[in-house]
mmCIF file of C-alpha atoms in Angstrom:
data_model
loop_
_atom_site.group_PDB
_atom_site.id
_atom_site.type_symbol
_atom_site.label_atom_id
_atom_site.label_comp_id
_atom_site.label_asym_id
_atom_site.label_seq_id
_atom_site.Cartn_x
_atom_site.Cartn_y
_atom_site.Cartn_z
ATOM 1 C CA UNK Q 1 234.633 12.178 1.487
ATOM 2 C CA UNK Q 2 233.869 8.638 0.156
ATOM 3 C CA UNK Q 3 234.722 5.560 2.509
ATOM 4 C CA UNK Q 4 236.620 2.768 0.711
ATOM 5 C CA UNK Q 5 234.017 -0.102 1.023
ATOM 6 C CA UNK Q 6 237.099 -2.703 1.559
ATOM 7 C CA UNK Q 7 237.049 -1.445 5.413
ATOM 8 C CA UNK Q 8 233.872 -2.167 5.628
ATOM 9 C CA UNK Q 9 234.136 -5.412 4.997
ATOM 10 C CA UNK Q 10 236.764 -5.384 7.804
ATOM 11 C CA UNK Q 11 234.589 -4.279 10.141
ATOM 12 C CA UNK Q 12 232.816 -7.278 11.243
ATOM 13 C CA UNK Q 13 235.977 -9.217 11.564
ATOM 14 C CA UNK Q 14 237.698 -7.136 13.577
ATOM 15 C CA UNK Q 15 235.331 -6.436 16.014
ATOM 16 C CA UNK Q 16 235.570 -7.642 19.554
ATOM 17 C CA UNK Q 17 232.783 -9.953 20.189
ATOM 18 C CA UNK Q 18 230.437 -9.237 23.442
ATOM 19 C CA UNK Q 19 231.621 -10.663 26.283
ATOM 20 C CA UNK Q 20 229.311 -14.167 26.670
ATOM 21 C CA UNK Q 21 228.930 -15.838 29.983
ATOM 22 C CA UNK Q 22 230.822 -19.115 30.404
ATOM 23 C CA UNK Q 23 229.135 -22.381 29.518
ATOM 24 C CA UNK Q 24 227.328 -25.046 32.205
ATOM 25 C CA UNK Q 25 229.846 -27.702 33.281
ATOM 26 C CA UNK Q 26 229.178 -30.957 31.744
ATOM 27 C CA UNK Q 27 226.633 -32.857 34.208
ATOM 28 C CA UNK Q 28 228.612 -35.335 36.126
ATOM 29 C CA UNK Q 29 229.138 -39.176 35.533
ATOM 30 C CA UNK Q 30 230.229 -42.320 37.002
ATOM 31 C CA UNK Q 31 232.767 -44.020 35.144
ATOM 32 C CA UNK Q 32 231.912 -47.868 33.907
ATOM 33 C CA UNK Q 33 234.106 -50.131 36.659
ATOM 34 C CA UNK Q 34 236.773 -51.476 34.479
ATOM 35 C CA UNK Q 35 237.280 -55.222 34.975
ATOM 36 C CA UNK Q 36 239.839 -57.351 33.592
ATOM 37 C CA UNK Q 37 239.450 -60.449 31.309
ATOM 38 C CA UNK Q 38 238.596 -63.621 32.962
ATOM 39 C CA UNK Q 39 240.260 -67.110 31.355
ATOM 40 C CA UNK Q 40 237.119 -66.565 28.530
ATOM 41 C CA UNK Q 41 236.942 -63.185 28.014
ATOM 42 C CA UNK Q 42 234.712 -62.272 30.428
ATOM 43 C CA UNK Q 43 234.849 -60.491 34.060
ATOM 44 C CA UNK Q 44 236.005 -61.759 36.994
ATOM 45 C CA UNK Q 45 232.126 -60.688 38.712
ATOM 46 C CA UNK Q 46 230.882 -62.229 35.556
ATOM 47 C CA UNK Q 47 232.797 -65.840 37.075
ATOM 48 C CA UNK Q 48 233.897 -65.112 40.810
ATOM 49 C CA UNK Q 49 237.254 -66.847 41.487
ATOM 50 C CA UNK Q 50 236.963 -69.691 43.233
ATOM 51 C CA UNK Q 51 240.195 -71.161 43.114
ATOM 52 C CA UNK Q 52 239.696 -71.912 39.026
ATOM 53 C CA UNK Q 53 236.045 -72.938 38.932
ATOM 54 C CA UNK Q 54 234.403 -69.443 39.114
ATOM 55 C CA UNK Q 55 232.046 -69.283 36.291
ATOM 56 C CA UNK Q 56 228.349 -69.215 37.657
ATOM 57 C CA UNK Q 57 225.439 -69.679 35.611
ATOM 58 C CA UNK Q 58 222.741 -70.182 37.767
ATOM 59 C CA UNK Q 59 224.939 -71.069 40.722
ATOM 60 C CA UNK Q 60 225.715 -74.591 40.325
ATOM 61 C CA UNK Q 61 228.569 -76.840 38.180
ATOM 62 C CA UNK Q 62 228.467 -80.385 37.399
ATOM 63 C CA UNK Q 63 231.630 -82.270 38.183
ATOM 64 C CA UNK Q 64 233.782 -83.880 35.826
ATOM 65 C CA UNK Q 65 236.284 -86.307 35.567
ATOM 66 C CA UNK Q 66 238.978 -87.131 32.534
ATOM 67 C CA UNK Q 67 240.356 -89.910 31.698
ATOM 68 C CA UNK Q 68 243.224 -91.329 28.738
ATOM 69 C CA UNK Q 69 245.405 -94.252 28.971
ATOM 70 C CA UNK Q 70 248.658 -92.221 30.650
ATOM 71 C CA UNK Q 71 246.736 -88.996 31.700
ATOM 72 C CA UNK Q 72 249.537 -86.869 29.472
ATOM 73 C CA UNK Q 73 247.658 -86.144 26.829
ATOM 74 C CA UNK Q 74 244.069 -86.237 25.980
ATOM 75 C CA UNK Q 75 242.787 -86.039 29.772
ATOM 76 C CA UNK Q 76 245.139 -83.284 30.346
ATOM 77 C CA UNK Q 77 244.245 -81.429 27.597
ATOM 78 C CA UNK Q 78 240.170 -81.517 28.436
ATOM 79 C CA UNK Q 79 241.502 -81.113 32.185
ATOM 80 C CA UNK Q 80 242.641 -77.946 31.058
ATOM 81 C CA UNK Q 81 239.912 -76.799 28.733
ATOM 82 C CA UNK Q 82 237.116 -77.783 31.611
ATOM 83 C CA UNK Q 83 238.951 -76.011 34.379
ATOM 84 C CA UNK Q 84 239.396 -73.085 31.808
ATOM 85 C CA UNK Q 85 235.922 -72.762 31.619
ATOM 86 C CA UNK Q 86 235.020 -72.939 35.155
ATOM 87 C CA UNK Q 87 233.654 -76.444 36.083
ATOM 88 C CA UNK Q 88 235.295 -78.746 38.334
ATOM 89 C CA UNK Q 89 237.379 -81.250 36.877
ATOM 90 C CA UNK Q 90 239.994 -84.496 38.232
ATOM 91 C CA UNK Q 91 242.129 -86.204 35.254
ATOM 92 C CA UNK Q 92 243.036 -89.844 35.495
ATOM 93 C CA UNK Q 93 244.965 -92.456 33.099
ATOM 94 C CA UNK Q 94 243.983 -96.305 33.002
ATOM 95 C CA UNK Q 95 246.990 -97.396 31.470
ATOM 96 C CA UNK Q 96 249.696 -99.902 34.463
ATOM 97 C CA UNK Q 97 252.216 -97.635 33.388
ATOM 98 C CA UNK Q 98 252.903 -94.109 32.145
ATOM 99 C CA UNK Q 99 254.522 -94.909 28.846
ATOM 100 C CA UNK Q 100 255.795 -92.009 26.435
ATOM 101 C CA UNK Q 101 257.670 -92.196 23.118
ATOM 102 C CA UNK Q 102 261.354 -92.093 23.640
ATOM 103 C CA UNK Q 103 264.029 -92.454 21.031
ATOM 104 C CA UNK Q 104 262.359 -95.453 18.962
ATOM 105 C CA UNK Q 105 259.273 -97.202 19.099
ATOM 106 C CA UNK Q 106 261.036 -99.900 21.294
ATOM 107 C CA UNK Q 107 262.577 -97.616 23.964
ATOM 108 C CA UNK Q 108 259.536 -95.788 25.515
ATOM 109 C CA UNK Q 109 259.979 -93.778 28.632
ATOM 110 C CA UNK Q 110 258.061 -95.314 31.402
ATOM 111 C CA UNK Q 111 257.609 -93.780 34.844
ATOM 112 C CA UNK Q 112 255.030 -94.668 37.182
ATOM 113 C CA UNK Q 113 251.359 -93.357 38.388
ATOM 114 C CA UNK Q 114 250.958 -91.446 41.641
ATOM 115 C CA UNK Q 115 254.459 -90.951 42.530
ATOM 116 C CA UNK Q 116 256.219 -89.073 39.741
ATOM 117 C CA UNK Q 117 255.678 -85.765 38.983
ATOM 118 C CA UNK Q 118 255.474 -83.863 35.899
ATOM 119 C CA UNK Q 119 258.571 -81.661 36.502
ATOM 120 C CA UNK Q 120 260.445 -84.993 37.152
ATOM 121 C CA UNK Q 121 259.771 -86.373 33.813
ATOM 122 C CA UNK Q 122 260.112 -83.122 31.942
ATOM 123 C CA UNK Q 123 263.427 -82.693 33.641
ATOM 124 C CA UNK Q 124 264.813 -86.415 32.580
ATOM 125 C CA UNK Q 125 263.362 -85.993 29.166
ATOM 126 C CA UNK Q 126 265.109 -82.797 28.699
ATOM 127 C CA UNK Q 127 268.879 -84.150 30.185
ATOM 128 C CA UNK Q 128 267.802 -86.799 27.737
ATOM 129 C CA UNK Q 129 267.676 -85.087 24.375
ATOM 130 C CA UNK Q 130 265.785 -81.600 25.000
ATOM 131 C CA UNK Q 131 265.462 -81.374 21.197
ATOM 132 C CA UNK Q 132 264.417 -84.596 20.312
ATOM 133 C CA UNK Q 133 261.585 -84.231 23.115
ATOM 134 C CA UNK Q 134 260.664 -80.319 22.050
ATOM 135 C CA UNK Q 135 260.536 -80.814 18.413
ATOM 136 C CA UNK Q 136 258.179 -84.143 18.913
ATOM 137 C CA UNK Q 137 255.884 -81.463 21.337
ATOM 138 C CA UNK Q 138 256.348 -83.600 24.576
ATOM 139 C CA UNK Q 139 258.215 -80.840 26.433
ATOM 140 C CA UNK Q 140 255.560 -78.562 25.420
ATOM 141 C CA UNK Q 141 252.839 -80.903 26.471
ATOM 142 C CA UNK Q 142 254.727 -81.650 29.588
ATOM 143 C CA UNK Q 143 254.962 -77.566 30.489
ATOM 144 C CA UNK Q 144 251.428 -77.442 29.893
ATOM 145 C CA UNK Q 145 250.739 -80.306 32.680
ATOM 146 C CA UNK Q 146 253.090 -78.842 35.106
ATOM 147 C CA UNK Q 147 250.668 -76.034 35.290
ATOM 148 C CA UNK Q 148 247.950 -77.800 35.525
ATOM 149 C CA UNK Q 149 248.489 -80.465 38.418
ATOM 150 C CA UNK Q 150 251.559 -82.084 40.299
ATOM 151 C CA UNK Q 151 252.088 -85.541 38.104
ATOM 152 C CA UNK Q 152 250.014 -88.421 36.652
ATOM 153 C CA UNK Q 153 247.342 -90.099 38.340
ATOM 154 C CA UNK Q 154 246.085 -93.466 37.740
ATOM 155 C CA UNK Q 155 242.266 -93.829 37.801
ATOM 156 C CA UNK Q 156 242.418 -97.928 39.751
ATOM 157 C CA UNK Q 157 243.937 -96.415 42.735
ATOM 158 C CA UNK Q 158 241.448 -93.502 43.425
ATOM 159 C CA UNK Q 159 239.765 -94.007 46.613
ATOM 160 C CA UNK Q 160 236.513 -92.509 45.175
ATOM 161 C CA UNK Q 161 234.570 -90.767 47.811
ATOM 162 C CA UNK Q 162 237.545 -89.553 49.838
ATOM 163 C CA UNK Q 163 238.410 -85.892 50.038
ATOM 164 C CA UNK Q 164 241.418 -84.776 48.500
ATOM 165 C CA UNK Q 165 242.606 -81.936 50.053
ATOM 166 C CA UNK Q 166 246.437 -82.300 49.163
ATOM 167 C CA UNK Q 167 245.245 -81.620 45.603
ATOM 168 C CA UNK Q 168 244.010 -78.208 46.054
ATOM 169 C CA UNK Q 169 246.322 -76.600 44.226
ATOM 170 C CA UNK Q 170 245.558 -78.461 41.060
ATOM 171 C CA UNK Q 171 243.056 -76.323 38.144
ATOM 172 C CA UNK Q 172 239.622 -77.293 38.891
ATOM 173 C CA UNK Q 173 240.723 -78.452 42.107
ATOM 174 C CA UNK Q 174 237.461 -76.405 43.792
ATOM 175 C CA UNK Q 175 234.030 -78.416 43.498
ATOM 176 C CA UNK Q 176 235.480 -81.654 43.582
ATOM 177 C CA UNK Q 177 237.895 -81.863 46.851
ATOM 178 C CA UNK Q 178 234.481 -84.423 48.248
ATOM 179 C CA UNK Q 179 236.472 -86.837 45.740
ATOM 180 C CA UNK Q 180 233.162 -87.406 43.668
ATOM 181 C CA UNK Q 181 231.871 -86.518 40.144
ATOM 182 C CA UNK Q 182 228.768 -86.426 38.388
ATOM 183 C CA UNK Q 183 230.266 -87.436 34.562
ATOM 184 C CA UNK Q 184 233.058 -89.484 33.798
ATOM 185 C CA UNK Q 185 234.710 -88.601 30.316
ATOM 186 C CA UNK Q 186 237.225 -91.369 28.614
ATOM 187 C CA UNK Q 187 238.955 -90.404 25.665
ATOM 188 C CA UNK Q 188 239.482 -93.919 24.294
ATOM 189 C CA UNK Q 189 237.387 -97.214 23.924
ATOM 190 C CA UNK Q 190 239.699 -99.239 26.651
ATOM 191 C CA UNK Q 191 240.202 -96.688 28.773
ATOM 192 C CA UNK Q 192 236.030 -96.569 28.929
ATOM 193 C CA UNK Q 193 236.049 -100.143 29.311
ATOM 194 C CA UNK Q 194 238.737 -100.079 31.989
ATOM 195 C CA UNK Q 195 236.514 -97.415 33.841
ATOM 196 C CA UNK Q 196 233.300 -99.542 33.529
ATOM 197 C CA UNK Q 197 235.261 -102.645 34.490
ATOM 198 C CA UNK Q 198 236.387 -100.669 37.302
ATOM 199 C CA UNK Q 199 233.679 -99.520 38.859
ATOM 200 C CA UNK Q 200 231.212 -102.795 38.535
ATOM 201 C CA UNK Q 201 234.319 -104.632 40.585
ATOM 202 C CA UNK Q 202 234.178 -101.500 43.182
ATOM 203 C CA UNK Q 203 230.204 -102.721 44.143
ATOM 204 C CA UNK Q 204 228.866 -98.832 44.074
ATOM 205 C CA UNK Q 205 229.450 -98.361 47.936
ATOM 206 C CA UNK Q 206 228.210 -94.986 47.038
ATOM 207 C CA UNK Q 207 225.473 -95.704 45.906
ATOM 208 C CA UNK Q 208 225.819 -92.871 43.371
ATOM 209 C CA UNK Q 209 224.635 -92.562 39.821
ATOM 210 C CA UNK Q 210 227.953 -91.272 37.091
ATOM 211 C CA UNK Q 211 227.581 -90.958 33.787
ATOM 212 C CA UNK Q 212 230.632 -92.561 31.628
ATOM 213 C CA UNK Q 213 230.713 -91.205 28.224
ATOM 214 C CA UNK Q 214 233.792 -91.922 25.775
ATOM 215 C CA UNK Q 215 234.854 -89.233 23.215
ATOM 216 C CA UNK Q 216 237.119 -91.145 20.905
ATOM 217 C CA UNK Q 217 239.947 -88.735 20.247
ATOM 218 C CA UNK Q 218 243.121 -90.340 18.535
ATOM 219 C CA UNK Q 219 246.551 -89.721 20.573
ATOM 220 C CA UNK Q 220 247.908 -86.284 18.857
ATOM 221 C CA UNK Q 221 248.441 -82.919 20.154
ATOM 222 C CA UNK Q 222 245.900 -81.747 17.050
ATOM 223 C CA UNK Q 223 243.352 -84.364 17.775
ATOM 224 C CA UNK Q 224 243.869 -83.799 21.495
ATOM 225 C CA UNK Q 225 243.060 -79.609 20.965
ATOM 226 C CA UNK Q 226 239.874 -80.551 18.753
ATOM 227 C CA UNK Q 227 238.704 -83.055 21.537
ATOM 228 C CA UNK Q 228 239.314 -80.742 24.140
ATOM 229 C CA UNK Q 229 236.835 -78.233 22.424
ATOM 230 C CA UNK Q 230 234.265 -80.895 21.941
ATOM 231 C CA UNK Q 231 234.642 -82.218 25.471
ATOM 232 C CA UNK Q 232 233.785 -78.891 26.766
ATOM 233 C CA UNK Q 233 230.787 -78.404 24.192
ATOM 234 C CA UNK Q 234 229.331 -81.385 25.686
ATOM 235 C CA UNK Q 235 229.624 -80.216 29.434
ATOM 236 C CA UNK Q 236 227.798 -77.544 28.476
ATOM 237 C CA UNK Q 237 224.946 -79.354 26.864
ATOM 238 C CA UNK Q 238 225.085 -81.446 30.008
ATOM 239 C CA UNK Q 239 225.094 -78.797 32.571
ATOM 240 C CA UNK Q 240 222.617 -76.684 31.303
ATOM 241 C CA UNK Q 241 219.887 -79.675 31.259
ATOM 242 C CA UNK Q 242 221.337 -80.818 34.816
ATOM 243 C CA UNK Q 243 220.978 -77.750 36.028
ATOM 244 C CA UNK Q 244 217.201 -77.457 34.571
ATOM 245 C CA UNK Q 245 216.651 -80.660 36.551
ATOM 246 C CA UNK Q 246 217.793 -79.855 39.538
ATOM 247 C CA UNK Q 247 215.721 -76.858 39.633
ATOM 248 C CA UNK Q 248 212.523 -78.551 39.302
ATOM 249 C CA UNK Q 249 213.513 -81.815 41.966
ATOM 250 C CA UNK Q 250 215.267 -79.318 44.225
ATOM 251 C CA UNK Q 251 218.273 -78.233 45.399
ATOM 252 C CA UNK Q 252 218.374 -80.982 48.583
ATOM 253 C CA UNK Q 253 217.652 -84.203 47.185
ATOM 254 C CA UNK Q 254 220.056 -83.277 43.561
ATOM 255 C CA UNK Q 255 223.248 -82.896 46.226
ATOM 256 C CA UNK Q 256 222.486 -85.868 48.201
ATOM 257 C CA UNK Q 257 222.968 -87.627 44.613
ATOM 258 C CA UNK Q 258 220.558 -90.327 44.921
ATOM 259 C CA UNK Q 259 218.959 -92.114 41.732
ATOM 260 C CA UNK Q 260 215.288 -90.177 41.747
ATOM 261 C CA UNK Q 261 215.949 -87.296 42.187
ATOM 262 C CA UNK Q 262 218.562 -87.254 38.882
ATOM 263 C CA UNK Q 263 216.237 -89.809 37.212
ATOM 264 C CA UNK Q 264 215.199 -86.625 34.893
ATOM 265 C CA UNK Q 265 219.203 -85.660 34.160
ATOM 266 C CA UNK Q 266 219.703 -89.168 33.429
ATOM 267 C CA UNK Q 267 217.004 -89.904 30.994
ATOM 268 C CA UNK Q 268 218.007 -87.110 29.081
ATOM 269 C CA UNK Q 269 221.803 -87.816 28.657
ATOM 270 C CA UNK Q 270 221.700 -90.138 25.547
ATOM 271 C CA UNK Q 271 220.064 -87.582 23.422
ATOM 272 C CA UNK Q 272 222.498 -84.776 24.849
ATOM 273 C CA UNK Q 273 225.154 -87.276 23.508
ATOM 274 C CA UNK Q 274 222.891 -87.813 20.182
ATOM 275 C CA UNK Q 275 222.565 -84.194 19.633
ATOM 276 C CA UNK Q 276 226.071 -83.535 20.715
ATOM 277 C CA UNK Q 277 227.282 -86.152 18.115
ATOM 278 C CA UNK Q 278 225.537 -84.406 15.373
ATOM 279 C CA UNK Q 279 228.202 -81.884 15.792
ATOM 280 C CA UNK Q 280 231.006 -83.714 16.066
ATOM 281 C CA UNK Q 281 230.397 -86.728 13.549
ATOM 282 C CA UNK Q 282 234.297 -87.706 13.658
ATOM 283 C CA UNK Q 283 234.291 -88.425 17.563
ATOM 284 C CA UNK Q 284 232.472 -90.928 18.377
ATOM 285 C CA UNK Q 285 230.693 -91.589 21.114
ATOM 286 C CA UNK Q 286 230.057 -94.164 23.673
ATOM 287 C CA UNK Q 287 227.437 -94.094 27.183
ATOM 288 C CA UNK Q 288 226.332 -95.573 29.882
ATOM 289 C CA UNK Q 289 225.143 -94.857 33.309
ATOM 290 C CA UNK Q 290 227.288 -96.438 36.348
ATOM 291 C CA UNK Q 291 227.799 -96.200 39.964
ATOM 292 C CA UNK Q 292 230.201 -94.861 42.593
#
């Protein structure tokens, strides 16, 4: 009798398949540590914390210090932006007074340096007219500041050289608590010369070379963001050749800060600045090397 060829093409798809042995186990791995973003991006063992300042490429930070007229804007804004990206950093304003716009150009708020915090004035502005003060971005800048230190501080009554230990809560705070920086950063042409002024009346007790650079940035929240950027592109350019320097006149002599052994930093500055400017044509720039 004939088989119908249809089951025969059945047959191979109904059969039971041998029984195969089990496959290997997948070889074992160890799973990549995870690690959360630091302030840039990057991991925290990229920049160890160290109370703000943690980023360490090749294990050493110049100090900086900021400076505008009130230390509101401009300072506080590069304040943030250094801290943010891990150097040390102090913020100052030159101005006699901390002066901020109030209801008409004649009727400024005024409070004083050193013994008003930022909380205080964002408190009275906001009793004042909270929507007045938000919608001309002082509130907002004022919220920023809060986070960043405890009030204004102005750069005349800094006793430079002594430690500042009830600061060390402030962003940046770690590096400079000696009360000493390497570069000085102004953010207008007075407040540079007010700084220069400054420290040729002070007599350089220290005995310690600072660089004073001004980064003209006009007195705007938008200006003050784009200066902020620029003021940290610069501290890079200036670290990195510091830090070459210090490598080659060693590690001892660069701390104890004296004049030779940073003669090599300091003869490269202006054309760090020069190169720098290239960049950013519509800041300028002004230099010169001082003492603490």
């Amino acid at each position: 009798m004939a088989s119908d060829p249809r089951l025969a093409r059945l047959t191979p798809r109904t059969a039971t398949p041998p029984n195969l042995p089990p496959p290997p186990p997948p070889p074992e791995t160890t799973p990549a540590p995870t690690q959360s973003p630091g302030l840039d991006g990057a991991g925290d063992e990229d920049y160890p914390d160290v109370g703000g300042t943690g980023r360490d490429e090749g294990g050493f930070k110049l100090k900086f210090c900021t400076v505008c007229a009130s230390n509101q804007n401009r300072s506080m804004e590069a304040h943030l932006r250094l801290s943010a990206s891990h150097y040390p950093v102090l913020s100052f304003g030159t101005g006699s007074l901390v002066r901020l716009p109030g209801p008409s150009i004649t009727q400024p708020n005024v409070y004083a340096f050193n013994t008003t915090s930022y909380s205080t004035i964002y408190s009275e502005l906001s009793s004042k007219d909270a929507r007045l003060y938000r919608a001309n971005g002082l509130l907002t800048m004022l919220e920023r500041n809060k986070a960043v230190k405890w009030g204004p501080e102005r750069w005349q009554d800094w006793p430079i050289g002594r430690p500042r230990l009830e600061h060390i809560s402030d962003k940046g705070s770690a590096g400079v608590e000696g009360g000493v920086v390497d570069v000085v950063i102004t953010c207008e042409e007075r407040c540079w010369d007010a700084v220069v002024d400054d420290l040729m009346s002070r007599g350089a007790p220290l005995n310690r070379p600072v660089h004073v650079i001004n980064v003209d940035i006009k007195d705007n929240h938008e200006e003050a963001l784009v200066g902020g950027n620029a003021i940290v592109d610069l501290a890079d350019c200036l670290n990195r050749a510091a830090r070459e320097e210090r490598e080659g006149t060693g590690v001892d002599r660069w701390n104890e800060g004296l004049g030779k052994a940073r003669a090599g930093f300091d003869e490269r500055v202006p054309d760090i600045i020069a190169e720098w400017q290239g960049r950013w044509p519509h800041l300028p720039a002004l230099w010169t090397l001082a003492w603490f």
